[in-house]
Amino acid sequence: MTQPQQPFQPQPPKQGMSTGRKFGLGCGAFLLLLLLMGGCVAALSSGVDGSGSSQETSEQTEETVEAEVEEAAEEPQEDEPVVLTAEVADFVPSILHDGGDYTSVHVTVENNGDDAIEVNPLYFAIVADDGTKKDTTSALGMSESQIDTVTLNPGQRAEGVVTAEGAFTPASVEFEEALGLGVTITADVG
């Protein structure tokens, strides 16, 4: 005796996650994210106890940076592949000057190395006497005697002015070839 064949009955589809379960997992992930962010904030703010210890840490950091700058300034630059010198200069406005205060520094870049280097006004920053770094990109074209964009072969030098917006006393100039990919060279403003 053969049994009659049962007609094929498809399995009911498995039900997905319920809306409540999705909501619960989403809230859990959000809480985990908040905990991680809180931990990061706590780690970054450790040492700030309201009694001025963060100010002491900041002062210690500034003293360390000042000591490193003084040491670098004492080292002779004759053997360096790139030599940077800087001196105070009057701001001479170009036809693009639209008003406002600007501070200029006359710089000389000498290539004493074996390879060509790129010089560009974008590669400079001026550091004020209060320690703030002044960006020169916002003042491009404002000075009549701005340093040119050039390739310096070994033995060549370029000179001109780098300018930053605002009236301040320049303390040093930084030159970094290749927009942050090279070595930063610093010269005190004489």
Short mmCIF file of C-alpha atoms in Angstrom, two decimals:
data_model
loop_
_atom_site.label_atom_id
_atom_site.label_comp_id
_atom_site.label_asym_id
_atom_site.label_seq_id
_atom_site.Cartn_x
_atom_site.Cartn_y
_atom_site.Cartn_z
CA MET A 1 0.00 0.00 0.00
CA THR A 2 1.23 3.27 -0.93
CA GLN A 3 0.47 6.30 0.98
CA PRO A 4 -1.10 9.18 -0.80
CA GLN A 5 1.31 12.02 -1.44
CA GLN A 6 0.87 15.03 0.62
CA PRO A 7 0.78 18.27 -1.33
CA PHE A 8 3.92 20.45 -0.90
CA GLN A 9 3.48 22.97 1.84
CA PRO A 10 6.08 25.71 1.93
CA GLN A 11 7.66 26.56 5.24
CA PRO A 12 6.38 29.82 6.65
CA PRO A 13 9.07 32.52 6.28
CA LYS A 14 11.20 33.14 9.32
CA GLN A 15 10.30 36.32 10.99
CA GLY A 16 12.97 39.02 11.19
CA MET A 17 13.91 40.92 14.26
CA SER A 18 11.04 42.56 15.98
CA THR A 19 10.82 46.34 16.13
CA GLY A 20 11.38 46.23 19.88
CA ARG A 21 14.54 44.18 19.49
CA LYS A 22 15.88 46.58 16.81
CA PHE A 23 15.13 49.53 19.07
CA GLY A 24 16.87 47.85 22.00
CA LEU A 25 20.00 47.08 19.99
CA GLY A 26 20.10 50.64 18.65
CA CYS A 27 19.83 52.08 22.15
CA GLY A 28 22.54 49.73 23.37
CA ALA A 29 24.89 50.79 20.59
CA PHE A 30 24.16 54.45 21.31
CA LEU A 31 24.90 53.99 25.02
CA LEU A 32 28.14 52.18 24.20
CA LEU A 33 29.15 55.08 21.95
CA LEU A 34 28.37 57.59 24.74
CA LEU A 35 30.48 55.59 27.19
CA LEU A 36 33.41 55.52 24.77
CA MET A 37 33.14 59.26 24.16
CA GLY A 38 32.95 59.91 27.91
CA GLY A 39 36.07 57.82 28.44
CA CYS A 40 37.93 59.78 25.76
CA VAL A 41 36.89 63.09 27.31
CA ALA A 42 37.96 61.88 30.74
CA ALA A 43 41.34 60.73 29.40
CA LEU A 44 41.92 64.03 27.63
CA SER A 45 40.93 66.13 30.60
CA SER A 46 42.85 64.14 33.21
CA GLY A 47 45.10 66.39 35.18
CA VAL A 48 42.63 69.28 35.18
CA ASP A 49 41.52 69.47 38.78
CA GLY A 50 40.54 73.11 38.97
CA SER A 51 43.55 74.04 41.07
CA GLY A 52 45.60 75.29 38.17
CA SER A 53 47.48 72.06 37.48
CA SER A 54 46.55 72.23 33.80
CA GLN A 55 48.02 75.72 33.67
CA GLU A 56 51.21 74.41 35.28
CA THR A 57 51.36 71.63 32.68
CA SER A 58 50.84 74.18 29.92
CA GLU A 59 53.61 76.39 31.32
CA GLN A 60 55.96 73.38 31.54
CA THR A 61 55.19 72.52 27.91
CA GLU A 62 55.86 76.11 26.83
CA GLU A 63 59.17 76.10 28.74
CA THR A 64 60.17 72.84 27.04
CA VAL A 65 59.31 74.23 23.60
CA GLU A 66 61.23 77.45 24.34
CA ALA A 67 64.28 75.43 25.45
CA GLU A 68 64.16 73.36 22.24
CA VAL A 69 63.89 76.53 20.13
CA GLU A 70 66.87 78.07 21.95
CA GLU A 71 68.93 74.91 21.41
CA ALA A 72 68.06 74.88 17.71
CA ALA A 73 68.97 78.55 17.41
CA GLU A 74 72.40 77.92 19.00
CA GLU A 75 73.27 75.16 16.51
CA PRO A 76 75.20 76.38 13.49
CA GLN A 77 73.29 76.16 10.22
CA GLU A 78 76.28 76.17 7.82
CA ASP A 79 76.14 72.39 7.33
CA GLU A 80 72.37 72.35 6.93
CA PRO A 81 70.98 71.60 3.46
CA VAL A 82 68.51 74.50 3.76
CA VAL A 83 69.36 77.73 5.60
CA LEU A 84 66.61 80.18 6.51
CA THR A 85 67.19 83.74 7.74
CA ALA A 86 64.54 86.28 8.70
CA GLU A 87 64.40 89.95 9.60
CA VAL A 88 61.67 92.47 10.30
CA ALA A 89 60.31 94.23 7.22
CA ASP A 90 57.83 97.01 6.62
CA PHE A 91 54.55 95.91 5.07
CA VAL A 92 54.35 97.37 1.56
CA PRO A 93 50.84 96.78 0.22
CA SER A 94 50.24 95.46 -3.27
CA ILE A 95 47.33 96.48 -5.49
CA LEU A 96 45.38 93.56 -3.99
CA HIS A 97 45.53 95.05 -0.48
CA ASP A 98 42.01 95.80 0.65
CA GLY A 99 42.80 97.45 3.97
CA GLY A 100 43.52 96.06 7.39
CA ASP A 101 46.71 95.40 9.34
CA TYR A 102 49.41 93.05 8.07
CA THR A 103 52.85 92.12 9.38
CA SER A 104 55.74 91.23 7.05
CA VAL A 105 59.06 89.47 7.53
CA HIS A 106 61.87 89.44 4.94
CA VAL A 107 63.18 85.88 4.49
CA THR A 108 66.09 84.33 2.64
CA VAL A 109 66.14 80.62 1.79
CA GLU A 110 69.48 79.13 0.74
CA ASN A 111 69.85 75.65 -0.75
CA ASN A 112 73.14 74.22 0.52
CA GLY A 113 72.06 70.63 -0.14
CA ASP A 114 72.51 68.25 -3.03
CA ASP A 115 68.88 68.21 -4.19
CA ALA A 116 66.56 70.90 -5.53
CA ILE A 117 64.00 72.32 -3.09
CA GLU A 118 60.68 74.05 -3.63
CA VAL A 119 59.99 77.48 -2.15
CA ASN A 120 56.43 78.74 -2.01
CA PRO A 121 54.76 81.43 0.13
CA LEU A 122 52.36 78.70 1.31
CA TYR A 123 55.26 76.88 3.00
CA PHE A 124 55.84 79.66 5.58
CA ALA A 125 54.30 80.59 8.92
CA ILE A 126 55.18 83.49 11.20
CA VAL A 127 55.29 82.93 14.97
CA ALA A 128 54.39 86.00 17.05
CA ASP A 129 56.22 86.96 20.23
CA ASP A 130 53.26 85.64 22.25
CA GLY A 131 53.80 82.17 20.72
CA THR A 132 50.82 82.14 18.35
CA LYS A 133 51.46 80.80 14.87
CA LYS A 134 50.20 83.12 12.14
CA ASP A 135 49.11 81.59 8.85
CA THR A 136 50.44 83.32 5.74
CA THR A 137 47.91 81.88 3.28
CA SER A 138 45.24 84.47 4.09
CA ALA A 139 47.70 87.25 3.17
CA LEU A 140 48.85 85.87 -0.19
CA GLY A 141 49.33 88.66 -2.67
CA MET A 142 48.87 91.43 -0.11
CA SER A 143 52.55 92.41 -0.06
CA GLU A 144 54.28 93.97 -3.04
CA SER A 145 57.54 92.07 -2.42
CA GLN A 146 56.13 88.61 -1.60
CA ILE A 147 58.62 85.74 -2.01
CA ASP A 148 58.22 83.96 -5.34
CA THR A 149 57.31 80.35 -5.93
CA VAL A 150 60.56 78.86 -7.24
CA THR A 151 62.64 75.71 -7.44
CA LEU A 152 66.06 76.27 -5.88
CA ASN A 153 68.85 74.13 -7.28
CA PRO A 154 71.89 73.43 -5.08
CA GLY A 155 73.79 76.65 -4.40
CA GLN A 156 70.85 78.95 -5.20
CA ARG A 157 68.87 81.20 -2.88
CA ALA A 158 65.58 83.08 -2.91
CA GLU A 159 64.46 86.04 -0.90
CA GLY A 160 61.32 88.04 -0.42
CA VAL A 161 58.63 88.85 2.09
CA VAL A 162 56.14 86.61 3.86
CA THR A 163 53.13 88.34 5.36
CA ALA A 164 50.42 87.45 7.87
CA GLU A 165 47.22 89.22 8.73
CA GLY A 166 47.17 91.40 11.86
CA ALA A 167 49.51 93.70 13.70
CA PHE A 168 51.90 91.73 15.91
CA THR A 169 55.59 91.43 16.72
CA PRO A 170 57.16 88.54 14.79
CA ALA A 171 59.53 86.34 16.78
CA SER A 172 60.38 83.61 14.27
CA VAL A 173 59.53 82.23 10.85
CA GLU A 174 58.93 78.58 9.99
CA PHE A 175 59.57 77.12 6.52
CA GLU A 176 58.26 73.66 5.72
CA GLU A 177 58.79 72.37 2.21
CA ALA A 178 56.01 70.25 0.66
CA LEU A 179 53.12 71.53 2.82
CA GLY A 180 53.68 69.49 5.95
CA LEU A 181 55.49 66.54 4.40
CA GLY A 182 59.00 67.88 4.86
CA VAL A 183 61.19 69.06 7.70
CA THR A 184 60.34 72.36 9.38
CA ILE A 185 63.17 74.90 9.51
CA THR A 186 62.86 77.80 11.94
CA ALA A 187 64.71 81.11 12.00
CA ASP A 188 64.49 83.80 14.64
CA VAL A 189 63.51 87.21 13.33
CA GLY A 190 66.52 89.50 13.68
#
